[in-house]
Amino acid sequence: MNHLSDIREKVALDKRLSFEDGLFLEEKADLFTLGELANLVRERKNGRAAYYNVNEHLNPTNVCVYRCSFCAFRADLKSPKGYVMSDEEILERAGEAETKGATELHIVGGLHHQLTYDWYLNIVRIIHQARPRLHLKAYTAVEWDWFSTLTGRPTRDILTDFKSAGLGSLPGGGAEIFHPEVRDKICEHKADADAWIRIHREAHALGLRSNATMLYGHIEKPAHRIDHLLRLRNLQDETGGFQTFIPLAFHPEHTGLSHIQKPSGLMDLRIMAISRLMLDNFPHIKAYWVMLGIQTAQIALSFGADDIDGTVVHEKIYHVAGSTSPQELTVSEIRRLIEEAGRIPIERDTLYREVVRDSATWRTGRAIASLPVTAG
């Protein structure tokens, strides 16, 4: 039996793939075989369903102490493009989100070295007090690590502070590529892989769910990507706290790596499929349309992805880096894209509970795991 036949049999029997299997898929498997196998796993887990949410993004500041070579969003303290949002602006954005029917506010930003820990904590507190129905998915592990540096306190204690203030869950950013051969070159000073994993482990222990990401298509190699996926899989075995994995395509424009060619649509689909195959214990894989573009995100729904993210108003980080996708999609546009891909659109909240809407109001229904989804 050759290696691909062995992998096919493992996938058919729902058996775990090894590092060597992943490397073979990266280097040898053709795209359509990857799509076939990934779609088998995708439909085994989620049938024909494709999930989306109604959300907005909030990036309270772009001033950042770090100078990651892949980032086009950050600004120096005295840069004319640098900004810090006021409490009034933050609350206005939260109000706008709720008025538009959003169930989630996604909050990430720069690590401003002249703003205090309380400034960041206050963002969550004031939004939660003013708009308690909004789920606040806030701050990457790199930001939590920075808060620990600011205060000299353990990140677990800081997570507890924020949970009491209204934090709902953690986004998956800041993971980039875990392997030090890559991480030391593209973001050498910020939280390393061990810190990222420890912080998500602590969040899960506190009952906070989180997402996970991988930034691909820059200087990393296939072995680095498979290593990254297996580290995430190991932590999920331990905690079960991850909800979804989001492969993030690198956008080189206006970054320190602008000489690198942007990942192709074919590479996007390969990474999506391999991620679905390797992360057998992750319930969901997201095709983030802001980074992939709408057409590739649609196709990705047949290459392992079962989630297309949401309405995503006011996204800045990837648009600054050259994303040409729209700033916002309407719910009707998202549902049409999903249906065109032959999938069944289901609105979810951040914690993957079905959202049921009645005129201008909404409520959460059953957990996604209990929804009837038809395979085939």
XYZ file of C-alpha atoms in Angstrom:
376
model
C 0.000 0.000 0.000
C 1.447 3.420 -0.941
C 1.425 6.369 1.427
C -1.579 8.099 -0.135
C -3.639 4.901 0.021
C -2.671 4.539 3.668
C -3.813 8.117 4.339
C -7.079 7.508 2.487
C -7.768 4.500 4.659
C -6.991 6.444 7.841
C -9.358 9.241 6.828
C -12.111 6.795 5.896
C -11.773 5.062 9.276
C -11.522 8.382 11.155
C -8.003 7.600 12.343
C -5.457 10.258 13.280
C -2.845 11.378 10.753
C 0.823 11.614 11.755
C 3.430 14.302 11.164
C 4.763 12.202 8.275
C 1.264 11.951 6.814
C 0.866 15.713 6.994
C 4.209 16.324 5.331
C 3.279 13.896 2.547
C 0.005 15.754 1.974
C 1.883 19.074 1.890
C 4.495 17.906 -0.599
C 2.944 15.122 -2.677
C -0.851 15.099 -2.704
C -2.737 16.762 -5.556
C -5.275 19.469 -4.786
C -8.369 17.488 -5.770
C -7.420 14.518 -3.609
C -6.909 16.910 -0.685
C -10.316 18.446 -1.331
C -12.001 15.043 -1.554
C -10.507 13.849 1.741
C -11.055 17.132 3.575
C -14.661 17.315 2.421
C -15.235 13.804 3.769
C -14.093 14.953 7.215
C -15.963 18.245 6.932
C -19.267 16.541 6.131
C -18.708 13.875 8.756
C -18.514 16.639 11.359
C -20.909 19.270 9.990
C -22.887 17.812 7.114
C -23.839 20.439 4.543
C -24.087 23.240 7.099
C -21.999 26.392 6.712
C -21.953 28.817 9.619
C -21.680 32.589 9.803
C -22.184 35.265 12.433
C -23.158 38.916 12.563
C -20.189 40.733 14.031
C -18.146 43.905 13.987
C -14.454 44.546 14.592
C -12.975 47.066 17.004
C -9.276 47.970 16.839
C -8.912 50.514 19.680
C -5.347 51.566 18.776
C -2.774 50.766 16.126
C 0.215 52.114 18.073
C 2.414 49.145 18.911
C 5.672 48.557 20.733
C 6.495 45.585 18.508
C 7.749 45.743 14.923
C 6.691 42.433 13.420
C 7.937 42.214 9.837
C 4.623 40.843 8.539
C 2.433 43.623 10.004
C 1.162 46.613 8.023
C -1.337 47.715 10.687
C 1.016 48.960 13.435
C 2.170 52.559 13.830
C 4.866 54.296 15.850
C 3.860 56.542 18.720
C 4.485 59.760 16.777
C 3.383 58.474 13.392
C 0.651 60.525 11.679
C -1.268 57.293 11.032
C -1.249 56.333 14.714
C -4.526 56.613 16.644
C -6.135 55.850 19.997
C -9.912 55.629 20.250
C -11.688 57.474 23.052
C -14.256 55.864 25.356
C -16.966 57.722 23.466
C -15.774 56.367 20.106
C -15.556 52.839 21.514
C -19.074 52.997 22.927
C -20.363 54.467 19.668
C -18.885 51.499 17.771
C -20.465 49.059 20.231
C -23.816 50.807 19.852
C -23.526 50.669 16.078
C -22.805 46.936 16.270
C -25.829 46.230 18.425
C -28.090 48.399 16.258
C -27.021 46.363 13.218
C -27.947 43.156 15.014
C -24.420 42.010 15.802
C -24.036 39.283 18.397
C -20.255 39.698 18.666
C -17.625 42.435 18.900
C -14.129 41.272 17.946
C -11.521 43.400 19.776
C -7.796 43.349 18.957
C -5.212 46.062 18.417
C -1.723 47.378 19.006
C 0.334 47.161 22.192
C 0.563 50.829 23.057
C 3.473 51.337 25.459
C 2.027 54.514 27.002
C -1.435 53.133 27.769
C -2.065 51.411 31.071
C -3.447 47.984 31.835
C -6.601 49.660 33.149
C -7.166 51.330 29.764
C -7.422 47.941 28.078
C -9.535 46.484 30.893
C -11.831 49.500 30.772
C -12.666 48.852 27.117
C -14.225 45.509 27.997
C -15.878 46.841 31.145
C -17.608 49.856 29.578
C -18.815 47.943 26.526
C -20.182 45.110 28.643
C -21.946 47.537 30.960
C -23.491 49.478 28.072
C -24.208 46.541 25.726
C -24.399 43.364 27.836
C -25.845 41.227 25.024
C -22.749 41.703 22.846
C -20.304 38.831 23.175
C -16.828 40.322 23.584
C -14.157 38.238 21.881
C -11.102 40.188 22.885
C -7.315 40.305 22.770
C -4.862 37.796 21.371
C -2.383 35.825 23.459
C 0.276 38.369 22.485
C -1.822 41.093 24.082
C -2.393 39.020 27.235
C 1.349 38.492 27.450
C 1.843 42.257 27.124
C -0.645 42.918 29.933
C 1.419 40.589 32.110
C 4.543 42.578 31.233
C 2.774 45.840 32.100
C 1.594 44.627 35.496
C 4.065 41.952 36.556
C 1.067 39.687 37.224
C 0.375 36.152 35.939
C -1.737 35.987 32.790
C -4.221 33.652 34.492
C -5.024 36.376 37.045
C -5.374 38.931 34.272
C -7.746 36.686 32.335
C -9.806 36.371 35.511
C -9.989 40.182 35.802
C -11.243 40.504 32.255
C -13.712 37.632 32.560
C -15.243 39.422 35.562
C -15.421 42.625 33.480
C -17.322 40.920 30.649
C -14.819 39.057 28.468
C -16.575 36.254 26.586
C -13.834 34.446 24.652
C -10.410 34.811 23.012
C -9.609 35.211 19.312
C -6.866 33.045 17.858
C -4.465 35.700 16.587
C -0.812 36.025 17.472
C -0.047 32.370 16.784
C 1.627 33.164 13.425
C 3.989 30.154 13.093
C 5.070 28.456 16.302
C 8.385 26.994 15.203
C 11.305 29.141 16.434
C 13.111 28.883 13.083
C 10.356 31.088 11.673
C 8.999 32.917 14.704
C 12.397 34.282 15.699
C 12.679 35.927 12.280
C 9.220 37.428 11.821
C 8.263 38.412 15.394
C 11.249 37.737 17.628
C 10.320 39.924 20.596
C 6.684 39.086 21.184
C 5.138 36.125 23.024
C 6.662 32.848 21.865
C 4.853 29.603 21.073
C 5.021 28.310 24.640
C 3.452 31.527 25.954
C 0.677 31.441 23.338
C -0.172 27.836 24.199
C 0.020 28.436 27.957
C -2.324 31.432 27.772
C -4.940 29.506 25.781
C -4.609 26.606 28.210
C -5.250 29.024 31.094
C -8.235 30.550 29.306
C -9.749 27.116 28.719
C -9.222 26.211 32.391
C -11.228 29.332 33.316
C -14.110 28.242 31.084
C -13.266 30.642 28.252
C -13.410 29.233 24.736
C -10.930 30.397 22.109
C -9.998 30.153 18.456
C -6.650 29.294 16.870
C -4.874 30.570 13.770
C -1.832 29.999 11.560
C -0.269 32.661 9.321
C 1.033 30.986 6.169
C 2.582 31.935 2.858
C 5.615 33.936 4.017
C 8.983 32.375 4.962
C 7.707 29.162 6.563
C 8.130 25.689 5.063
C 5.697 22.730 4.988
C 7.310 21.108 8.044
C 6.774 24.314 10.037
C 3.073 24.334 9.157
C 2.540 20.699 10.137
C 4.437 21.268 13.391
C 2.143 24.218 14.112
C -1.020 22.200 13.487
C 0.130 19.331 15.696
C 0.922 21.661 18.599
C -2.639 22.974 18.377
C -4.024 19.445 18.115
C -2.102 18.398 21.224
C -3.504 21.291 23.258
C -7.023 20.522 22.038
C -6.546 16.920 23.178
C -5.654 18.317 26.591
C -8.326 20.990 27.062
C -11.026 20.719 24.385
C -11.334 24.507 24.561
C -10.781 25.468 20.921
C -13.844 26.152 18.801
C -12.472 26.818 15.355
C -9.214 27.027 13.427
C -8.607 29.844 10.955
C -5.784 29.574 8.401
C -4.664 33.141 7.669
C -3.154 33.909 4.269
C -0.235 36.345 4.484
C -0.793 39.698 2.762
C 2.663 41.141 2.000
C 1.773 44.660 0.814
C 3.094 47.490 3.024
C 4.959 45.044 5.292
C 8.628 44.311 5.856
C 8.141 41.228 3.686
C 6.635 43.013 0.700
C 9.049 41.239 -1.661
C 7.237 37.936 -1.017
C 4.482 36.929 -3.407
C 1.002 36.620 -1.912
C -0.232 33.009 -1.510
C -2.202 31.781 -4.515
C -5.777 30.596 -4.371
C -4.500 27.051 -4.921
C -2.242 27.315 -1.879
C -5.129 28.714 0.163
C -7.232 25.668 -0.673
C -4.363 23.240 0.020
C -3.761 24.715 3.479
C -7.487 24.714 4.237
C -7.806 21.035 3.319
C -4.660 19.929 5.153
C -5.778 21.850 8.249
C -9.116 20.008 8.241
C -7.350 16.659 7.882
C -4.735 17.216 10.587
C -6.979 18.930 13.179
C -9.303 15.989 13.705
C -10.332 17.246 17.169
C -11.342 20.768 16.060
C -15.087 20.985 15.435
C -14.842 23.835 12.921
C -12.507 25.239 10.257
C -13.119 28.810 9.138
C -12.595 30.300 5.673
C -12.038 33.935 6.659
C -13.328 35.723 3.583
C -11.600 39.016 4.454
C -8.185 37.423 3.857
C -9.051 34.783 1.275
C -11.368 36.837 -0.874
C -14.989 35.914 -1.434
C -14.510 33.490 -4.317
C -11.796 31.437 -2.608
C -13.785 31.378 0.636
C -16.758 29.969 -1.273
C -14.680 27.187 -2.808
C -13.070 26.491 0.582
C -16.482 25.314 1.801
C -15.774 22.183 -0.285
C -12.152 21.930 0.889
C -12.723 21.416 4.604
C -14.149 24.736 5.791
C -17.601 24.859 7.387
C -17.585 28.494 8.557
C -17.214 31.691 6.540
C -16.969 34.176 9.469
C -19.371 37.088 9.505
C -20.371 40.548 8.424
C -17.018 41.928 9.710
C -17.577 45.682 9.698
C -14.577 48.023 10.223
C -11.821 45.432 9.714
C -8.503 47.308 9.451
C -5.585 44.939 10.024
C -5.737 42.961 6.768
C -7.123 45.741 4.602
C -4.117 47.911 5.505
C -1.942 44.988 4.358
C -3.561 44.907 0.935
C -6.734 42.858 1.241
C -9.059 43.801 -1.609
C -12.133 42.127 -0.138
C -15.078 44.333 0.835
C -15.126 46.009 4.252
C -18.471 44.427 5.002
C -20.880 41.785 3.733
C -24.586 41.844 4.461
C -26.328 38.801 5.896
C -28.199 38.279 2.634
C -24.907 38.366 0.697
C -23.321 35.841 3.056
C -26.308 33.505 2.824
C -26.279 33.744 -0.969
C -22.547 32.919 -1.102
C -23.095 29.870 1.102
C -26.095 28.655 -0.892
C -24.212 29.109 -4.186
C -21.552 26.788 -2.739
C -24.214 24.126 -2.196
C -24.262 24.525 1.579
C -26.979 25.310 4.129
C -26.432 28.709 5.830
C -26.854 28.725 9.603
C -26.299 31.826 11.706
C -24.365 31.131 14.913
C -23.215 33.146 17.876
C -19.591 33.186 19.036
C -20.067 30.023 21.100
C -21.605 28.144 18.183
C -25.205 28.265 19.253
C -27.820 28.765 16.563
C -29.126 32.337 16.351
C -32.867 32.629 15.784
C -34.100 36.018 14.550
C -37.585 37.469 14.767
C -37.923 40.877 13.149
C -35.471 43.180 14.981
C -34.700 40.810 17.860
C -32.635 37.641 18.200
C -32.135 34.796 20.612
C -29.844 31.809 20.855
C -31.200 28.364 20.128
C -29.647 24.941 20.289
C -25.923 24.289 20.352
C -24.593 23.680 16.850
C -23.571 20.113 17.755
C -27.238 19.209 18.186
C -28.456 20.789 14.953
C -29.690 18.400 12.281
C -27.274 18.690 9.332
C -27.753 16.490 6.304
C -24.652 14.826 4.941
C -24.098 14.436 1.222
